[in-house]
Short mmCIF file of C-alpha atoms and ligand atoms in Angstrom, two decimals:
data_model
loop_
_atom_site.label_atom_id
_atom_site.label_comp_id
_atom_site.label_asym_id
_atom_site.label_seq_id
_atom_site.Cartn_x
_atom_site.Cartn_y
_atom_site.Cartn_z
CA MET S 1 0.00 0.00 0.00
CA SER S 2 1.28 3.45 -0.74
CA PRO S 3 2.61 5.19 2.37
CA ARG S 4 0.16 8.02 1.92
CA LEU S 5 -2.89 5.79 2.13
CA ALA S 6 -1.42 3.34 4.63
CA SER S 7 -1.33 6.05 7.27
CA PRO S 8 -3.72 8.74 6.20
CA ALA S 9 -3.22 12.08 7.86
CA PRO S 10 -5.91 12.35 10.52
CA ARG S 11 -8.65 14.75 9.46
CA THR S 12 -10.70 16.62 11.92
CA GLY S 13 -13.42 14.37 13.23
CA GLU S 14 -12.45 11.40 11.10
CA GLY S 15 -12.55 8.01 12.75
CA SER S 16 -14.32 9.29 15.82
CA LEU S 17 -18.05 9.02 16.24
CA ASP S 18 -19.88 11.57 18.31
CA PRO S 19 -22.37 10.13 20.83
CA SER S 20 -25.41 11.41 18.95
CA THR S 21 -24.39 9.63 15.74
CA LEU S 22 -23.61 6.49 17.72
CA ALA S 23 -27.12 6.66 19.17
CA LEU S 24 -28.54 6.86 15.64
CA ILE S 25 -26.58 3.79 14.62
CA ASP S 26 -27.77 1.86 17.68
CA GLY S 27 -31.36 2.83 16.89
CA ALA S 28 -30.89 1.87 13.24
CA ALA S 29 -29.56 -1.54 14.32
CA ARG S 30 -32.88 -2.09 16.12
CA LEU S 31 -34.64 -0.88 12.94
CA GLU S 32 -36.18 2.11 14.70
CA LYS S 33 -37.56 4.28 11.91
CA HIS S 34 -36.56 7.74 13.14
CA PRO S 35 -32.92 7.04 13.98
CA LEU S 36 -32.59 5.14 10.70
CA ALA S 37 -34.13 8.01 8.72
CA ARG S 38 -31.81 10.51 10.39
CA LEU S 39 -28.79 8.30 9.79
CA ILE S 40 -29.69 8.12 6.11
CA THR S 41 -29.99 11.91 5.93
CA LEU S 42 -26.53 12.12 7.42
CA ILE S 43 -25.16 9.63 4.89
CA GLU S 44 -26.75 11.59 2.06
CA GLN S 45 -24.81 14.75 2.92
CA ASP S 46 -22.27 15.48 0.31
CA HIS S 47 -19.95 18.20 1.55
CA ASP S 48 -16.60 17.59 3.14
CA THR S 49 -17.67 17.60 6.79
CA GLY S 50 -20.35 15.09 5.85
CA ARG S 51 -17.71 12.87 4.35
CA ALA S 52 -15.69 12.63 7.56
CA ARG S 53 -18.74 11.60 9.52
CA ARG S 54 -19.82 9.18 6.82
CA ALA S 55 -16.39 7.58 6.94
CA ALA S 56 -16.69 7.21 10.72
CA VAL S 57 -20.13 5.61 10.40
CA PHE S 58 -18.94 3.04 7.86
CA GLN S 59 -15.82 2.38 9.92
CA HIS S 60 -18.06 1.59 12.89
CA LEU S 61 -20.26 -0.72 10.81
CA ARG S 62 -17.22 -2.62 9.57
CA GLU S 63 -15.85 -2.96 13.08
CA HIS S 64 -19.09 -4.60 14.25
CA PRO S 65 -19.79 -7.24 11.61
CA ASP S 66 -21.97 -9.31 13.94
CA THR S 67 -24.46 -6.49 14.30
CA PHE S 68 -23.93 -5.07 10.82
CA PRO S 69 -23.11 -7.94 8.48
CA LEU S 70 -22.72 -7.02 4.84
CA ARG S 71 -25.46 -9.36 3.77
CA ALA S 72 -28.09 -7.55 1.72
CA ARG S 73 -28.90 -8.17 -1.87
CA VAL S 74 -29.70 -4.94 -3.69
CA ILE S 75 -32.34 -5.36 -6.36
CA GLY S 76 -33.01 -2.62 -8.88
CA VAL S 77 -36.61 -2.43 -10.09
CA THR S 78 -37.19 -0.29 -13.12
CA GLY S 79 -39.71 0.33 -15.90
CA THR S 80 -42.19 2.88 -17.16
CA PRO S 81 -44.39 4.82 -14.71
CA GLY S 82 -47.56 2.93 -13.88
CA SER S 83 -46.22 -0.49 -14.83
CA GLY S 84 -46.78 -1.55 -11.24
CA LYS S 85 -43.28 -1.39 -9.76
CA SER S 86 -44.34 -0.07 -6.36
CA THR S 87 -47.24 -2.50 -6.08
CA LEU S 88 -45.01 -5.38 -7.09
CA ILE S 89 -42.26 -4.41 -4.63
CA GLY S 90 -44.90 -4.28 -1.89
CA ARG S 91 -46.02 -7.80 -2.72
CA LEU S 92 -42.46 -9.07 -3.04
CA ALA S 93 -41.53 -7.57 0.32
CA LEU S 94 -44.48 -9.32 1.99
CA GLU S 95 -43.49 -12.58 0.37
CA LEU S 96 -39.85 -12.27 1.43
CA LEU S 97 -40.76 -11.24 4.98
CA GLY S 98 -43.00 -14.29 5.18
CA ALA S 99 -39.96 -16.56 4.95
CA GLY S 100 -38.99 -15.95 8.57
CA PRO S 101 -39.07 -13.51 11.47
CA ALA S 102 -35.46 -12.40 10.94
CA VAL S 103 -35.88 -11.24 7.34
CA ARG S 104 -35.65 -7.48 6.80
CA VAL S 105 -36.56 -5.55 3.65
CA ALA S 106 -35.84 -1.94 2.66
CA VAL S 107 -37.26 0.00 -0.27
CA LEU S 108 -35.49 3.02 -1.69
CA ALA S 109 -37.67 4.79 -4.24
CA ILE S 110 -35.93 7.25 -6.52
CA ASP S 111 -38.41 9.98 -7.24
CA PRO S 112 -38.07 11.76 -10.56
CA SER S 113 -39.65 14.92 -9.15
CA SER S 114 -37.30 17.40 -7.59
CA VAL S 115 -38.92 17.51 -4.16
CA GLU S 116 -38.37 14.88 -1.51
CA SER S 117 -41.99 14.97 -0.32
CA GLY S 118 -43.09 13.93 -3.81
CA GLY S 119 -42.22 10.39 -2.83
CA ALA S 120 -44.75 10.30 -0.03
CA LEU S 121 -47.49 9.13 -2.36
CA LEU S 122 -45.48 6.12 -3.46
CA GLY S 123 -44.59 5.42 0.14
CA ASP S 124 -48.19 5.59 1.24
CA ARG S 125 -49.23 3.20 -1.48
CA LEU S 126 -46.54 0.80 -0.42
CA ARG S 127 -47.27 1.16 3.25
CA THR S 128 -50.87 0.08 2.75
CA HIS S 129 -49.49 -3.42 2.31
CA PHE S 130 -47.90 -3.55 5.70
CA PRO S 131 -49.16 -3.70 9.25
CA VAL S 132 -48.63 -0.36 10.95
CA GLY S 133 -45.36 -0.34 12.82
CA GLU S 134 -43.94 -3.46 11.15
CA PRO S 135 -40.28 -2.80 11.91
CA ARG S 136 -38.87 -5.24 9.38
CA ILE S 137 -39.88 -3.15 6.37
CA PHE S 138 -38.40 0.27 5.79
CA PHE S 139 -39.36 2.74 3.10
CA ARG S 140 -37.44 5.77 1.95
CA SER S 141 -37.77 8.04 -1.07
CA GLN S 142 -35.03 10.13 -2.58
CA ALA S 143 -35.34 13.08 -4.93
CA THR S 144 -33.09 12.92 -7.94
CA TYR S 145 -31.84 16.52 -7.87
CA GLY S 146 -31.18 16.27 -11.56
CA ASP S 147 -28.76 13.39 -11.25
CA LEU S 148 -28.28 11.78 -14.60
CA GLY S 149 -30.41 8.67 -14.54
CA GLY S 150 -31.85 9.53 -11.14
CA VAL S 151 -29.54 7.11 -9.44
CA GLY S 152 -26.68 9.14 -8.08
CA ARG S 153 -24.02 9.37 -5.42
CA ARG S 154 -26.59 9.77 -2.70
CA THR S 155 -28.44 6.66 -3.84
CA PHE S 156 -25.21 4.72 -3.86
CA ALA S 157 -24.21 5.99 -0.42
CA VAL S 158 -27.59 5.03 1.06
CA SER S 159 -27.50 1.61 -0.60
CA ARG S 160 -24.11 1.01 1.04
CA LEU S 161 -25.62 1.76 4.43
CA LEU S 162 -28.73 -0.34 3.86
CA ARG S 163 -26.60 -3.31 2.82
CA HIS S 164 -25.49 -3.55 6.46
CA LEU S 165 -29.00 -3.43 7.90
CA PHE S 166 -31.30 -5.44 5.64
CA ASP S 167 -31.52 -8.71 3.73
CA PHE S 168 -33.14 -7.26 0.63
CA VAL S 169 -32.91 -3.68 -0.59
CA PHE S 170 -35.19 -2.73 -3.48
CA VAL S 171 -34.27 0.37 -5.44
CA GLU S 172 -37.18 1.61 -7.55
CA THR S 173 -36.36 3.89 -10.49
CA VAL S 174 -38.49 5.30 -13.29
CA GLY S 175 -37.88 6.01 -16.91
CA ILE S 176 -36.54 4.69 -20.13
CA GLY S 177 -32.88 5.18 -20.74
CA GLN S 178 -30.07 6.12 -18.45
CA SER S 179 -31.69 5.22 -15.13
CA GLU S 180 -31.94 1.55 -16.03
CA ILE S 181 -28.24 1.46 -16.68
CA GLU S 182 -27.34 3.43 -13.57
CA VAL S 183 -29.39 1.25 -11.25
CA THR S 184 -27.58 -1.76 -12.66
CA SER S 185 -24.27 -0.24 -11.56
CA LEU S 186 -25.55 -0.17 -8.02
CA ALA S 187 -27.70 -3.29 -7.81
CA ASP S 188 -26.80 -6.97 -7.63
CA ALA S 189 -29.67 -7.76 -9.98
CA THR S 190 -32.05 -5.62 -12.01
CA VAL S 191 -35.71 -6.34 -12.67
CA LEU S 192 -37.46 -4.66 -15.58
CA VAL S 193 -41.23 -4.38 -15.12
CA LEU S 194 -43.29 -4.24 -18.30
CA GLN S 195 -46.97 -3.66 -18.92
CA PRO S 196 -48.75 -6.01 -21.29
CA LEU S 197 -49.22 -4.82 -24.86
CA THR S 198 -48.09 -1.26 -24.33
CA GLY S 199 -45.10 -1.59 -26.61
CA ASP S 200 -42.82 -0.98 -23.62
CA HIS S 201 -40.50 -3.70 -24.80
CA VAL S 202 -40.19 -2.03 -28.22
CA GLN S 203 -39.17 1.23 -26.55
CA PHE S 204 -36.64 -0.56 -24.39
CA LEU S 205 -35.33 -2.45 -27.38
CA LYS S 206 -34.83 0.79 -29.31
CA ALA S 207 -33.09 2.39 -26.36
CA GLY S 208 -30.71 -0.55 -26.10
CA ILE S 209 -32.02 -1.31 -22.63
CA MET S 210 -33.14 -4.89 -23.23
CA GLU S 211 -29.61 -6.13 -22.68
CA VAL S 212 -29.38 -4.62 -19.23
CA PRO S 213 -31.88 -6.34 -16.90
CA ASP S 214 -31.33 -9.76 -15.35
CA VAL S 215 -35.01 -10.41 -14.86
CA PHE S 216 -38.04 -9.42 -16.95
CA VAL S 217 -41.46 -9.18 -15.43
CA VAL S 218 -44.64 -8.82 -17.43
CA ASN S 219 -46.92 -7.39 -14.76
CA LYS S 220 -50.69 -6.89 -14.85
CA CYS S 221 -51.13 -10.39 -16.19
CA ASP S 222 -54.61 -10.46 -14.72
CA GLU S 223 -56.04 -11.63 -17.97
CA GLU S 224 -54.64 -14.84 -19.33
CA LYS S 225 -54.98 -14.19 -23.04
CA LEU S 226 -53.47 -10.74 -22.76
CA ALA S 227 -50.64 -12.11 -20.69
CA ARG S 228 -49.80 -14.91 -23.10
CA ARG S 229 -49.57 -12.52 -26.02
CA SER S 230 -47.39 -10.09 -24.07
CA VAL S 231 -44.95 -12.74 -22.98
CA HIS S 232 -44.78 -13.99 -26.55
CA GLU S 233 -43.97 -10.44 -27.72
CA LEU S 234 -41.38 -10.01 -25.01
CA ARG S 235 -39.63 -13.26 -25.86
CA ALA S 236 -39.48 -12.24 -29.52
CA ALA S 237 -37.96 -8.90 -28.50
CA LEU S 238 -35.46 -10.65 -26.24
CA ASP S 239 -34.40 -13.00 -29.01
CA CYS S 240 -33.79 -9.90 -31.06
CA ALA S 241 -31.76 -8.24 -28.32
CA ARG S 242 -29.77 -11.38 -27.66
CA VAL S 243 -28.09 -11.17 -31.05
CA GLY S 244 -25.81 -8.44 -29.78
CA ARG S 245 -25.17 -9.89 -26.33
CA ARG S 246 -21.68 -10.73 -25.24
CA ASP S 247 -22.92 -13.68 -23.19
CA GLY S 248 -25.18 -14.80 -26.00
CA ALA S 249 -25.95 -18.12 -24.36
CA ALA S 250 -27.35 -16.62 -21.15
CA ALA S 251 -31.03 -17.32 -20.72
CA HIS S 252 -33.43 -14.53 -19.96
CA HIS S 253 -35.53 -14.89 -16.87
CA VAL S 254 -39.10 -13.95 -17.63
CA PHE S 255 -41.86 -13.87 -15.03
CA GLN S 256 -45.57 -13.13 -15.34
CA THR S 257 -47.16 -11.43 -12.38
CA SER S 258 -50.27 -9.73 -11.24
CA ALA S 259 -49.09 -7.48 -8.45
CA LEU S 260 -52.73 -6.62 -7.89
CA HIS S 261 -53.75 -10.21 -7.14
CA GLY S 262 -50.38 -11.50 -6.05
CA THR S 263 -50.05 -14.17 -8.72
CA GLY S 264 -46.55 -15.06 -9.83
CA VAL S 265 -45.03 -13.11 -6.96
CA ALA S 266 -43.95 -16.17 -4.96
CA GLU S 267 -42.03 -17.48 -7.98
CA LEU S 268 -40.28 -14.16 -8.48
CA ALA S 269 -39.45 -13.89 -4.78
CA ALA S 270 -38.04 -17.42 -4.81
CA PHE S 271 -35.87 -16.52 -7.78
CA LEU S 272 -34.48 -13.44 -6.03
CA ARG S 273 -33.87 -15.43 -2.85
CA GLU S 274 -32.14 -18.31 -4.58
CA HIS S 275 -30.40 -16.80 -7.57
CA VAL S 276 -29.25 -13.36 -6.51
CA ALA S 277 -26.18 -13.39 -4.30
CA ALA S 278 -24.75 -10.68 -2.08
CA PRO S 279 -21.69 -9.33 -3.91
CA ASP S 280 -18.12 -10.18 -2.98
CA ALA S 281 -15.46 -7.55 -2.25
CA ALA S 282 -14.37 -7.33 -5.88
CA ALA S 283 -17.92 -6.73 -7.12
CA LEU S 284 -18.47 -4.07 -4.47
CA ARG S 285 -15.22 -2.35 -5.46
CA GLN S 286 -16.41 -2.22 -9.08
CA LYS S 287 -19.56 -0.44 -7.95
CA GLU S 288 -17.55 1.95 -5.80
CA LEU S 289 -15.23 2.83 -8.66
CA HIS S 290 -18.18 3.42 -10.96
CA PHE S 291 -19.74 5.94 -8.62
CA LEU S 292 -16.40 7.51 -7.81
CA ARG S 293 -15.83 8.08 -11.54
CA LYS S 294 -19.31 9.50 -11.81
CA ALA S 295 -18.69 11.89 -8.93
CA MET S 296 -15.46 13.06 -10.52
CA ALA S 297 -17.13 13.54 -13.89
CA GLU S 298 -19.90 15.59 -12.32
CA ARG S 299 -17.54 17.86 -10.44
CA TYR S 300 -14.56 18.14 -12.71
CA GLY S 301 -15.70 16.78 -16.07
CA GLY S 302 -13.26 14.91 -18.30
CA PHE S 303 -10.36 16.42 -16.35
CA GLY S 304 -11.65 14.79 -13.16
CA VAL S 305 -12.06 11.41 -14.81
CA ASP S 306 -8.53 11.57 -16.23
CA GLU S 307 -7.12 12.60 -12.87
CA LEU S 308 -8.95 9.76 -11.15
CA ARG S 309 -7.54 7.30 -13.67
CA ARG S 310 -4.06 8.65 -13.03
CA PHE S 311 -4.62 8.50 -9.28
CA LEU S 312 -5.88 4.90 -9.36
CA ALA S 313 -3.05 3.79 -11.64
CA ALA S 314 -0.54 5.23 -9.19
CA ARG S 315 -2.12 3.15 -6.40
CA GLY S 316 -1.89 0.08 -8.60
CA ASP S 317 -2.15 -3.33 -6.99
CA HIS S 318 -2.79 -2.05 -3.49
CA LEU S 319 -6.13 -0.56 -4.36
CA ASP S 320 -8.04 -3.50 -2.90
CA GLU S 321 -6.91 -2.72 0.62
CA VAL S 322 -8.07 0.87 0.57
CA ARG S 323 -11.46 1.69 2.07
CA TYR S 324 -13.93 3.50 -0.14
CA GLU S 325 -14.07 6.60 2.04
CA GLU S 326 -10.30 6.91 2.05
CA LEU S 327 -10.24 6.37 -1.68
CA GLU S 328 -12.87 9.04 -2.25
CA ALA S 329 -11.17 11.57 0.01
CA ALA S 330 -7.70 10.89 -1.39
CA ALA S 331 -8.90 11.03 -4.99
CA LEU S 332 -10.67 14.33 -4.38
CA ASP S 333 -7.58 15.74 -2.68
CA ALA S 334 -5.43 14.65 -5.61
CA VAL S 335 -7.72 16.27 -8.15
CA ARG S 336 -8.05 19.47 -6.13
CA ALA S 337 -4.30 19.71 -5.75
CA ARG S 338 -4.02 19.70 -9.53
CA VAL S 339 -6.80 22.26 -9.94
CA ARG S 340 -5.05 24.75 -7.71
N1 GDP M 1 -54.71 -4.69 -13.16
C1 GDP M 1 -53.56 -4.52 -12.51
N2 GDP M 1 -53.23 -3.30 -12.04
C2 GDP M 1 -52.05 -3.16 -11.38
C3 GDP M 1 -51.17 -4.25 -11.18
N3 GDP M 1 -50.08 -3.80 -10.54
C4 GDP M 1 -50.27 -2.49 -10.32
N4 GDP M 1 -51.46 -2.09 -10.82
C5 GDP M 1 -52.02 -0.74 -10.80
O1 GDP M 1 -51.28 0.10 -11.65
C6 GDP M 1 -51.20 1.41 -11.11
C7 GDP M 1 -49.75 1.83 -10.98
O2 GDP M 1 -49.13 1.03 -10.01
P1 GDP M 1 -47.77 1.45 -9.29
O3 GDP M 1 -47.35 0.29 -8.47
O4 GDP M 1 -47.89 2.75 -8.63
O5 GDP M 1 -46.83 1.60 -10.57
P2 GDP M 1 -45.36 2.25 -10.67
O6 GDP M 1 -45.53 3.64 -11.17
O7 GDP M 1 -44.66 1.41 -11.67
O8 GDP M 1 -44.74 2.20 -9.32
C8 GDP M 1 -51.93 1.36 -9.77
O9 GDP M 1 -53.21 1.85 -9.97
C9 GDP M 1 -51.93 -0.11 -9.43
O10 GDP M 1 -53.02 -0.47 -8.63
C10 GDP M 1 -51.57 -5.53 -11.69
O11 GDP M 1 -50.88 -6.55 -11.56
N5 GDP M 1 -52.77 -5.61 -12.35
MG1 MG M 2 -43.78 3.58 -8.18
#
């Protein structure tokens, strides 16, 4: 490891947790909604003082792996508005929670509107599925603030926190295009929700999105004939998309659901439980580097991306040992030093 990163110069407040933050973490460990919500708000902060505290929080989580195991599977759920993503996630969460009293599920809904409160409606819809005060399900919405693709640094930061607290983390995003790709960078598996016979799949095909998801769901299959035709259309579209795939042999996973009636949901839940694994260190590092590059691009454009590449190359083989927060801080310092 490079000497500079092996013994980072202590920053003010870094590594030490103030009692109030520690109390939030303790509350979050017990899945108390208010401490958890406040902890998330703290993690979402983006300025430099926020970073030091964020680093201390993650340090604490890592030092207590029994309480905060890195066990969650993050599942991106995407598709056009109204395709039934929220309803389906609600059903899936119920199904997953039903597997045992220790299972915990979080939902992070990325709201395309610019105000945080805009997500309340989605949350309310979702909450109707759950007994009041059920501590094992947690819902949070996040405004996009114009992040390209909706899924941004803040989403990534929150997903990193939720990975330590839950078994399944659903990230719901809307739109055709960039957001599907961005959520894939963050998630361990991505589910694309389609509506029958709306031509959704044609839009996705045109946008080059069909190659991205791991799982396809034709929702609203309340009517059998309609459903059969839709799935037939989807499979034809997938065969089309497969031509350009690198892993051409990989099978597509297609599910038919009615989130309204709950049909097909058990099968989808079983698939997620059995076939989506929590990522290993290397996979997590890939995600971290993706969002680090994105942060650099947003702040410093092509210059930032080049500087990051230079910075990472200089760290070479020892990169694996460096914590994300250190990496982020050191990379930012390096770029800023060159800007001055
Ligand atoms: N018929 C039918 N309606 C559904 C189904 N799933 C969701 N809906 C309805 O579709 C509308 C949009 O659902 P919502 O979950 O908010 O979609 P989202 O925008 O993708 O999150 C709501 O009125 C739901 O009740 C389904 O399986 N069948
Ligand atoms: Mg929704």
